[in-house]
């Protein structure tokens, strides 16, 4: 078992406990206020709600305490706060979806603990980089398989297997981050050095670049084949950021940005839906009766919220199409106002900060790059969708991590969170902040080996 | 790699700061623009789904109220106006998609329970489910308002009754008008059709003609010319004018005539009660453009009337330069013809200022607002707007106006019930040019009892086709004023 006397770990975990508890109190308070605002009654199911809330929060916290007790203390509380506020908003929009979101939260926290349990040595994952490459590629292409994939809301990003519908893209991005981290950790120097002389320039060997270009190609395929601009943009950013950080070559950043501009321009002229997105971004008002309606309603909602918001349950966010999903930020901006919306921004910045701090602390390139990649996914995805809703960038439909309704998204983000926490815990071990005790798997293997040595001492002698 | 990670962190922070700036731009900077966008029905829907307080008369009659709709309706509440068209120019309407007018507009926060005081007091309502709506009590007297409607009948025109000492409006009615219930329907398409229809009906029923329109005042304006000349000292009670049927002003060869070209003259009480034109034309020209215009400004002419309902009109006389070039028009303006235009409400205020010792009060119709528990939110305090004449002048004008009732142009019709003495001035504003069929606005301004005035009134009948004489205003508008004053004074 872990060393409970360890001071640093104990301090981190007790901080996390208090913060998680605070996130729970905020969630419960918001839930009550939303019900008071909507129906002027204390929510009838407040006790079961509190029980479920406490169960979810405490299992996640105990999971960390048990399996990653040296990890950063802010990641989990901020994630649960976002999850809680999102849940209150969803419950306020639709009773039915709230029930489902509860189930997804359970699954998400279970996946969170499972990942922490199964992956105890995060560096081990780098060995499976090609597996992750094929998993990621397979997941990405899955919606395009006839009979399995289907479109909803214009994007072909869904897969239906039996009774279960899910968005494989949500998991593909984690697999691709794992692949990028593994591949770049091994080859970053070769890629950075540039040993292939073309004219006056030294370029990386084509065979080193090929996997990266293949990954980039996937993001184009996703954009063209699935009309999923948001995910495409996210993959592309992930790719550029990770290559840039790994190689420390600004030229890759420049080339990446060039590719992006070229790709975006080509997409604009090739696809009607891209042109529409840009047009409603610049002027939703003249297309109010058509595609601009959703953005216009989001603007009205945000304006109606003003600085302090209408108050939970007192606004009118049901008028925004997809308020539970891509547009949940507008619903939050309406009912919680500029204050509430800014709190969401700060929450994401805190997660970004914790993620990048983890990346800086760890010394292993794979862990470093993985932490950067996972943080990029989280921070950039939130930026893309929030920016889309408030017209900073053209709208591309993706979920707001931890906040939006949706099983795939929530579970995938809890998996992502578990990996970040695992990296954080691992760096704490390597920095000597907590004793690097053997994991379950290692102790189990050691027991097996011991037993084997007892029974067959000759094997040990043969080995030496 | 850490340096790159640090730079990446800076990039992300910048991106989030951009988000924060844009949020501020939308939620603070653009808030009012977004809220005001006609396609943004959020606020209206909220208002329609919330309860809304009553508007009532000073004697407790409900002018506007909200009743709960049956389940399954699009909105939870329906705004209704129990008296139909009687108060439409005062309450205004509260519609879905077409906004609100009059009290429904200016007192929206009180009615919806959205003033700061109501919000603080209503904090408890969060727990007991009570609403926080407020009530608006107007100064309108239901009996006087009904009397005004009955007396005017189906003739086009306006009646306004005010309390001289306070400026409180006791009745304000004009015809044609509309039934407020017709436009406060939930079906906004139907409401739109009705609005379009009302827009095309002649007589502007959607406009509160009594305070939103102005008309040529005719001889009722002579009280203003007289007040100006008396205050200046140009004339006194003893001034006399020679008998004449017409007067040739400077700068023209076209003489100013009395009605029907009658010979008219005498001392001030006589020319006033007979409503001769030439003495007042001479007086206006002798006073000169500067003094005459200054005097009308002392009456508030040229300014928007400071009424507590939105979009009130302003009366017009003319400016000094214009009259210096056109002295004959100054003469004509002196007896309320030419370019002179008065808002009916303003004419009632002129009568009230004579009744109130030369002090003109600000007119108001919103008396007191109450919160849900009956606590007073705001009570209108009567305030002085103008002091258009000296007390002595007002006393003398009262005497002159009593003469109009007892021996002059209003002798026919202004003898009030129970022997109460009224003071009045009639007016007939000729609208047609010579040779055309005769058309005129028939006016009377009055107040009673003359010795201790309680009510001042204006009656204006628009564009009547009766034969024009100096008595037309009295015979047409007089009986309306008498009926209304009789009802008012009987209480």
mmCIF file of N, CA and C in Angstrom, chain A residues 275-285 287 291-292 295 391 395:
data_model
loop_
_atom_site.group_PDB
_atom_site.id
_atom_site.type_symbol
_atom_site.label_atom_id
_atom_site.label_comp_id
_atom_site.label_asym_id
_atom_site.label_seq_id
_atom_site.Cartn_x
_atom_site.Cartn_y
_atom_site.Cartn_z
ATOM 1 N N UNK A 275 -18.138 27.835 -46.003
ATOM 2 C CA UNK A 275 -18.490 29.222 -46.348
ATOM 3 C C UNK A 275 -19.645 29.729 -45.483
ATOM 4 N N UNK A 276 -20.631 28.844 -45.281
ATOM 5 C CA UNK A 276 -21.769 29.234 -44.445
ATOM 6 C C UNK A 276 -21.312 29.570 -43.030
ATOM 7 N N UNK A 277 -20.415 28.705 -42.499
ATOM 8 C CA UNK A 277 -19.934 28.929 -41.130
ATOM 9 C C UNK A 277 -19.256 30.303 -41.008
ATOM 10 N N UNK A 278 -18.433 30.605 -41.990
ATOM 11 C CA UNK A 278 -17.721 31.886 -41.945
ATOM 12 C C UNK A 278 -18.718 33.045 -42.080
ATOM 13 N N UNK A 279 -19.685 32.860 -42.978
ATOM 14 C CA UNK A 279 -20.656 33.935 -43.197
ATOM 15 C C UNK A 279 -21.472 34.215 -41.937
ATOM 16 N N UNK A 280 -21.926 33.163 -41.240
ATOM 17 C CA UNK A 280 -22.741 33.420 -40.041
ATOM 18 C C UNK A 280 -21.880 33.887 -38.875
ATOM 19 N N UNK A 281 -20.586 33.592 -38.976
ATOM 20 C CA UNK A 281 -19.682 34.111 -37.937
ATOM 21 C C UNK A 281 -19.571 35.633 -38.092
ATOM 22 N N UNK A 282 -19.396 36.074 -39.349
ATOM 23 C CA UNK A 282 -19.229 37.511 -39.583
ATOM 24 C C UNK A 282 -20.545 38.255 -39.386
ATOM 25 N N UNK A 283 -21.640 37.664 -39.806
ATOM 26 C CA UNK A 283 -22.921 38.367 -39.705
ATOM 27 C C UNK A 283 -24.077 37.387 -39.534
ATOM 28 N N UNK A 284 -24.354 37.015 -38.282
ATOM 29 C CA UNK A 284 -25.470 36.087 -38.067
ATOM 30 C C UNK A 284 -26.837 36.758 -38.287
ATOM 31 N N UNK A 285 -26.860 38.105 -38.201
ATOM 32 C CA UNK A 285 -28.148 38.806 -38.167
ATOM 33 C C UNK A 285 -28.882 38.728 -39.492
ATOM 34 N N UNK A 287 -28.817 36.414 -41.536
ATOM 35 C CA UNK A 287 -29.294 35.056 -41.771
ATOM 36 C C UNK A 287 -30.107 34.571 -40.575
ATOM 37 N N UNK A 291 -29.472 29.828 -40.912
ATOM 38 C CA UNK A 291 -28.361 29.262 -40.154
ATOM 39 C C UNK A 291 -27.867 30.190 -39.046
ATOM 40 N N UNK A 292 -28.156 31.472 -39.150
ATOM 41 C CA UNK A 292 -27.651 32.401 -38.150
ATOM 42 C C UNK A 292 -28.483 32.423 -36.876
ATOM 43 N N UNK A 295 -26.745 31.294 -33.453
ATOM 44 C CA UNK A 295 -25.783 32.275 -32.930
ATOM 45 C C UNK A 295 -26.523 33.511 -32.429
ATOM 46 N N UNK A 391 -18.536 34.099 -30.956
ATOM 47 C CA UNK A 391 -18.139 34.736 -32.207
ATOM 48 C C UNK A 391 -16.719 35.297 -32.203
ATOM 49 N N UNK A 395 -18.032 29.184 -35.862
ATOM 50 C CA UNK A 395 -18.564 28.109 -35.033
ATOM 51 C C UNK A 395 -18.272 26.751 -35.656
#
